[in-house]
Coordinates of C-alpha atoms and ligand atoms in Angstrom, one line a residue:
X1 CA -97.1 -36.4 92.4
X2 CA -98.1 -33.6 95.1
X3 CA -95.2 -31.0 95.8
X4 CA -96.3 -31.4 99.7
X5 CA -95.0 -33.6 102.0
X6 CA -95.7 -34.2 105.7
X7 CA -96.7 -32.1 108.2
X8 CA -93.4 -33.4 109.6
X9 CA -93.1 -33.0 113.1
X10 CA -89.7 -30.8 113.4
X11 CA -87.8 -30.0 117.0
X12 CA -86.9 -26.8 115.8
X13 CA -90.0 -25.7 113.9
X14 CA -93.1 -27.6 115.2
X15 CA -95.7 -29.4 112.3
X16 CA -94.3 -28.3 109.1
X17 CA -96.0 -29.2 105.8
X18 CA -92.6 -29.3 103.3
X19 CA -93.4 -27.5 100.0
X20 CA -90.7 -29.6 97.7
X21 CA -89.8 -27.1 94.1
X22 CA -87.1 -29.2 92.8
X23 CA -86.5 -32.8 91.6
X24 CA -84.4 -35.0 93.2
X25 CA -81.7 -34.1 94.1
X26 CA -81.0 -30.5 92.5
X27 CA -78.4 -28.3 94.0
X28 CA -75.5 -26.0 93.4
X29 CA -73.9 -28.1 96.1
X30 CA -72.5 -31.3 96.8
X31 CA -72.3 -31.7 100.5
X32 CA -70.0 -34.7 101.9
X33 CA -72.7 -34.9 104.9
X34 CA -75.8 -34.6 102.5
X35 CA -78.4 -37.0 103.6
X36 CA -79.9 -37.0 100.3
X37 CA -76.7 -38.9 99.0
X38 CA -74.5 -37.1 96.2
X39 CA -75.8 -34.4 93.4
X40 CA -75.4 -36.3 90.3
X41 CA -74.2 -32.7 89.1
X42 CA -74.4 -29.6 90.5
X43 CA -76.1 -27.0 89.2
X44 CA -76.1 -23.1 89.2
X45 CA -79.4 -22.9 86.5
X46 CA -83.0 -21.3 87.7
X47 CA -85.9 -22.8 86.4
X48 CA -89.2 -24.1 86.9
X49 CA -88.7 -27.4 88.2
X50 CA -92.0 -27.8 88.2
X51 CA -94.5 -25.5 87.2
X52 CA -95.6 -22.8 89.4
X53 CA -99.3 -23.3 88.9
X54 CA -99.5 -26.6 89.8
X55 CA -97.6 -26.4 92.9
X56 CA -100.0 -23.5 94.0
X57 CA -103.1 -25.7 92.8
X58 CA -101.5 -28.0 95.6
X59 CA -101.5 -25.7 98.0
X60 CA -105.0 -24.0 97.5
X61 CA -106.5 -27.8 97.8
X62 CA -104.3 -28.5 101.1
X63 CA -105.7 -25.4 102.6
X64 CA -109.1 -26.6 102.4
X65 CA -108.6 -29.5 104.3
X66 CA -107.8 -26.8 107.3
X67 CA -104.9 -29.1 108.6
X68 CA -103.2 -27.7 111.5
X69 CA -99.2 -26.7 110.6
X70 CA -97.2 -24.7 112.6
X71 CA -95.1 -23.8 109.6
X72 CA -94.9 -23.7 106.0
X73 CA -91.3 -24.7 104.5
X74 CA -89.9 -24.2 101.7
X75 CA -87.1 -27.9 101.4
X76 CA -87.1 -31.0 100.0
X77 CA -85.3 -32.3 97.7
X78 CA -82.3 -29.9 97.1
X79 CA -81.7 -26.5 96.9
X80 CA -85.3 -24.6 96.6
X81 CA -84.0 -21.4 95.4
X82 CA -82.9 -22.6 92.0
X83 CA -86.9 -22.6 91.4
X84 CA -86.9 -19.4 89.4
X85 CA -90.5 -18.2 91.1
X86 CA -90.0 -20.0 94.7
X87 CA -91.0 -16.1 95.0
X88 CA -94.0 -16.6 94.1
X89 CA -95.0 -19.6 96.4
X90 CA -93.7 -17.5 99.6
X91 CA -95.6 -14.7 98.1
X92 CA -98.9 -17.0 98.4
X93 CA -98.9 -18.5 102.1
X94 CA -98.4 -14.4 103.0
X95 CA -101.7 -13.5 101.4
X96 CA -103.3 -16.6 101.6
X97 CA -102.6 -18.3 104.9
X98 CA -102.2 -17.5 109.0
X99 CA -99.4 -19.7 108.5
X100 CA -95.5 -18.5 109.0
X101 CA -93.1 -19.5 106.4
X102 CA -89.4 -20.9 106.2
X103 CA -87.2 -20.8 103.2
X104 CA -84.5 -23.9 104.1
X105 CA -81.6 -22.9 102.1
X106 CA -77.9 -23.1 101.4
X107 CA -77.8 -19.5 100.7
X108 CA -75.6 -20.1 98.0
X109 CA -77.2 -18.2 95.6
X110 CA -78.1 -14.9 97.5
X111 CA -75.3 -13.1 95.2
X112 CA -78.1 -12.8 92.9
X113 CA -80.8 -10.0 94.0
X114 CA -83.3 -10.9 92.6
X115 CA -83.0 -14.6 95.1
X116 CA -82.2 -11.7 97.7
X117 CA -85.5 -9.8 97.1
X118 CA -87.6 -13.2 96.7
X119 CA -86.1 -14.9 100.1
X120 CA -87.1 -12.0 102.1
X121 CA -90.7 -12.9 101.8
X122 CA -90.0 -15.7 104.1
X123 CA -91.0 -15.2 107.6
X124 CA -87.4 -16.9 108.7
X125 CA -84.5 -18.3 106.4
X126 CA -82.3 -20.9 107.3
X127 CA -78.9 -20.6 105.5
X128 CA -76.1 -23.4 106.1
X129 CA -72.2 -22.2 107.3
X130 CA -70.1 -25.2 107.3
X131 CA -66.6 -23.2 106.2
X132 CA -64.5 -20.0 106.4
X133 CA -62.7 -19.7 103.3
X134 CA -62.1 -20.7 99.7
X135 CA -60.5 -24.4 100.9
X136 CA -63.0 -25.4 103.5
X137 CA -65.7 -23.8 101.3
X138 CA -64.7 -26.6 98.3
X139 CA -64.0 -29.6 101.0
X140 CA -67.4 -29.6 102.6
X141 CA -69.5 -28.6 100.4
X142 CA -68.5 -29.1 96.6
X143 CA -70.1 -26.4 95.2
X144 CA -71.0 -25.3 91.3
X145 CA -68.2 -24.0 90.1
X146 CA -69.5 -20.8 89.5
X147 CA -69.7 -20.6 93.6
X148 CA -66.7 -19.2 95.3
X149 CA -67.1 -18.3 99.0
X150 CA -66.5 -15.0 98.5
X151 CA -69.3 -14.4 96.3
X152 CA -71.7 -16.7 98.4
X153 CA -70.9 -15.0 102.2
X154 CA -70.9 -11.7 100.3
X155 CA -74.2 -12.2 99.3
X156 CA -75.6 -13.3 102.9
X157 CA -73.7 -10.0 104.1
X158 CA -76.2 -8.0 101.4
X159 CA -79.1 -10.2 102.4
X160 CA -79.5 -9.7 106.2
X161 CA -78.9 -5.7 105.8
X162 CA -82.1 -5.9 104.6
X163 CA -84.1 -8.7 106.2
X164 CA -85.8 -8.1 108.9
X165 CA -87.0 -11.6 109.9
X166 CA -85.2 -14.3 111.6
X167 CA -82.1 -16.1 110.4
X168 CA -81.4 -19.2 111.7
X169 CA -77.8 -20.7 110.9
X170 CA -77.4 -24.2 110.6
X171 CA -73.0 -25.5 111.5
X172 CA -72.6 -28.7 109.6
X173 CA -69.8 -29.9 112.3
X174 CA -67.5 -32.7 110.2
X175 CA -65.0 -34.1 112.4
X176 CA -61.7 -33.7 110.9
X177 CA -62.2 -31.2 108.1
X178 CA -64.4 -27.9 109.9
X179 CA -64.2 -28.6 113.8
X180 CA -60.2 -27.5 114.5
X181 CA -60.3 -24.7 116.7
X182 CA -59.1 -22.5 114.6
X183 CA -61.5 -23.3 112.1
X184 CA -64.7 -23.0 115.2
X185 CA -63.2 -19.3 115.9
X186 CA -63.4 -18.2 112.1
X187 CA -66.4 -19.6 111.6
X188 CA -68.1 -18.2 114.4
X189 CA -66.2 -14.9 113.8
X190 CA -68.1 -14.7 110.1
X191 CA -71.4 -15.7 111.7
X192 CA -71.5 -12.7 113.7
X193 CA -72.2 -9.6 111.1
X194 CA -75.2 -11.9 110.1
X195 CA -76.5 -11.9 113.3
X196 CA -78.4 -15.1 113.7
X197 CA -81.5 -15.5 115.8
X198 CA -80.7 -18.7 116.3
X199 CA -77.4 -20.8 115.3
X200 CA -78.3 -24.9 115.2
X201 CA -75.4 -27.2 115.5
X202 CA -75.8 -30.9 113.4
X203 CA -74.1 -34.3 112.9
X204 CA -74.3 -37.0 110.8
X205 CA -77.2 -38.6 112.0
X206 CA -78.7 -40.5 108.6
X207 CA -76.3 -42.2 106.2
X208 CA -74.4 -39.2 104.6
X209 CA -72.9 -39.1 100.8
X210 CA -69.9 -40.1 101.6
X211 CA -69.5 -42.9 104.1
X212 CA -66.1 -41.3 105.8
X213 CA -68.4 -39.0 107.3
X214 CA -68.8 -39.6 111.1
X215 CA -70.9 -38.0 113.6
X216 CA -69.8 -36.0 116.4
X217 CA -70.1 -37.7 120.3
X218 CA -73.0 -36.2 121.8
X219 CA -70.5 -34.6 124.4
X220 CA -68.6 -32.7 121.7
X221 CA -71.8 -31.5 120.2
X222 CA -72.9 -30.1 123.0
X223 CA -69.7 -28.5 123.7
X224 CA -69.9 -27.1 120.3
X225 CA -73.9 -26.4 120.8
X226 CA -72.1 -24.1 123.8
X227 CA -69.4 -22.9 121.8
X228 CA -72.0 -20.9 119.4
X229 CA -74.4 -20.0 121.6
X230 CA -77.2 -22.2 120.0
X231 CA -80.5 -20.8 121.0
X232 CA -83.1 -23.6 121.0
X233 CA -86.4 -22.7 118.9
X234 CA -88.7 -23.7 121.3
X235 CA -91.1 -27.1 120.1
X236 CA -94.6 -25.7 119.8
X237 CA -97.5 -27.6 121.1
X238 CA -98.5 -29.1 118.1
X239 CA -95.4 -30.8 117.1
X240 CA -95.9 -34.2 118.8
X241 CA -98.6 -34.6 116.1
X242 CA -101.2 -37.2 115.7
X243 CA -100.6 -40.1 113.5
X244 CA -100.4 -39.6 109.8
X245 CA -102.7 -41.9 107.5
X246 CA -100.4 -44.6 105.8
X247 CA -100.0 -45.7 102.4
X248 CA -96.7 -46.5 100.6
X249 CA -96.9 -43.3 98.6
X250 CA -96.8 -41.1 102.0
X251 CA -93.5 -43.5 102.9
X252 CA -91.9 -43.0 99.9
X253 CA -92.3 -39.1 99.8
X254 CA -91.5 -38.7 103.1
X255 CA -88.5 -41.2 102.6
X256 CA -87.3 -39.2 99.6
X257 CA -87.3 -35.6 101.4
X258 CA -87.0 -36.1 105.3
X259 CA -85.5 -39.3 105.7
X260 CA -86.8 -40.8 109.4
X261 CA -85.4 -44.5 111.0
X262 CA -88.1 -46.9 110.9
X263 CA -88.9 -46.4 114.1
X264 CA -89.6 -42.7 113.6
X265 CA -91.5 -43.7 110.4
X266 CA -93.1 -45.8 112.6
X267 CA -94.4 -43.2 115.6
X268 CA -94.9 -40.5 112.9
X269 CA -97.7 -43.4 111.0
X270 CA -98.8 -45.0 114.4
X271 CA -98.1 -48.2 113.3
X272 CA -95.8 -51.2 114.4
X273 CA -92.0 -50.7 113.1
X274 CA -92.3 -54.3 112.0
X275 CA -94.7 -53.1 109.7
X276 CA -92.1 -50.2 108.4
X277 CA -89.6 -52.2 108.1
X278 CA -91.4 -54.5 105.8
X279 CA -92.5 -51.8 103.6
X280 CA -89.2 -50.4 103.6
X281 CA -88.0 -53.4 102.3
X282 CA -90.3 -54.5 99.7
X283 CA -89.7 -50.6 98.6
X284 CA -86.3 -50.9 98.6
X285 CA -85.7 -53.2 95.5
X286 CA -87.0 -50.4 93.4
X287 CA -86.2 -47.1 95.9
X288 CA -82.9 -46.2 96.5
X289 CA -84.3 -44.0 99.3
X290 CA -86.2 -46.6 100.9
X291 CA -82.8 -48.6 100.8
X292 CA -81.2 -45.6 103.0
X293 CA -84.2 -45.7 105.3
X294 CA -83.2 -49.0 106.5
X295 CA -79.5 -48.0 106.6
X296 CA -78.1 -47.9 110.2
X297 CA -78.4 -44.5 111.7
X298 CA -77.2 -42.6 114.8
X299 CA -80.3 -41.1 116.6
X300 CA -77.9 -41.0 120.2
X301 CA -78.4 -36.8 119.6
Ligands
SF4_1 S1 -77.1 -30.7 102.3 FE1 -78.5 -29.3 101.3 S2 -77.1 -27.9 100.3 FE2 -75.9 -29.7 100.8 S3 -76.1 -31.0 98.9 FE3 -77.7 -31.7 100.3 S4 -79.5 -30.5 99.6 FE4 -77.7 -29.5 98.8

């Protein structure tokens, strides 16, 4: 199976092919909000995942069919930094495409230098900052044990002193265990020595891991969106993007990594959501993801 999923039309980024380096679902965390549902265990360990020259063989053969993207991203199905040569891949679209690229990442492991050195090929990083200390750092996210925060902000402190590009910071908002006040000030009081180019704030929007997670009223989140200073990244002109050819396969990877409602699914394939919804659910006896497609979602934001 291809590493490449999409071009997914994205409101922050525009058409972004997703390069996916990891099965599902690796990660050093364990996020309460993950829409990917829970890390069977987490993990600290780099490897190949997959191997490197067959996920650049996929990308020399998608560059000849001279798709238009507006980005090239680095996500997927957990944490893509535990690949031990994502390097390599961001190395690639530099010399070998016009196109930008974006490491998605929970920034977790930017202690290490030689991650450091690797993400800074990326055109733009996106690191994740849903805590302020050691407790918050453990509730929300559930990390490796071999995470503490310290180690993890420290190592975003040694990243952005020498990253040039843009750093986009994503606020997991969790009503109840990191939207307090007090909690918004410290937060926002640790984002500043990275200084982001752009702060994004999010909500449970698709079934998380755990169910006791609720989204945040539009209203708050906009007060929130305010609180940070959330600078939009404008939606290119390519983003509303034509259909996508269909077949169960393209459902199921894009299911898998970049879960949509069926009616999404169903604007993003330019086909009735009946349709979806009937794939979804002849898919869903065997795929747990096609299962959580057709879980109720919250798409009011
Ligand atoms: S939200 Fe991201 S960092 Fe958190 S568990 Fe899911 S894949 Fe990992």
């Amino acid at each position: 199976m291809s590493c490449l999923f999409g071009p997914v039309p994205s409101r922050r980024y525009g058409r972004s092919l997703g390069i996916d380096l990891v099965p599902m679902k690796t990660c050093c965390y364990d996020c309460v909000f993950c829409q990917l549902g829970i890390t069977p265990q987490t993990t600290c360990a780099r490897r190949d995942y997959l191997p490197i020259e067959s996920v650049l063989s996929d990308l020399k053969q998608w560059l000849t069919l001279h798709e238009p993207v507006d980005i090239l991203t680095l996500c997927g199905s957990g944490e893509p930094t535990l690949h031990a040569h994502f390097g390599d891949v961001l190395r690639w679209i530099r010399a070998e495409t016009p196109y930008p690229s974006l490491l998605m990442s929970n920034g977790a492991l930017f202690f290490e230098p030689e991650v450091r050195r690797d993400a800074a090929l990326a055109d733009r990083v996106k690191i994740s900052m849903h805590f302020w200390d050691e407790t918050s750092f453990r509730a929300t996210v559930r990390p490796h044990a071999d995470l503490t925060f310290e180690k993890v902000y420290d190592g975003w402190l040694k990243f952005r002193e020498n990253f040039h590009g843009t750093v986009d910071i994503e606020f997991f908002a969790v009503p109840g265990m990191n939207d307090a006040p007090e909690a918004l000030n410290r937060i926002h009081r640790l984002m500043s020595p990275l200084r982001p180019d752009t702060v994004t704030v999010n909500s449970a929007e698709r079934p998380p891991a755990e169910s006791s997670v609720r989204s945040v009223p539009v209203s708050e989140l906009n007060q929130l969106r305010a609180f940070f200073g959330t600078v939009a990244v404008a939606q290119t002109a390519t983003a509303s993007t034509a259909p996508q050819p269909y077949s169960e396969a393209a459902l199921l990877a894009l299911a898998r990594r970049h879960p949509l409602t069926p009616a999404q699914f169903a604007r993003y394939f330019g086909m009735p959501e009946s349709q979806i919804v009937a794939a979804l659910q002849r898919l869903a006896t065997a795929d747990p993801y096609a299962a959580r497609a057709l879980l109720p979602h919250d798409v009011s934001r």
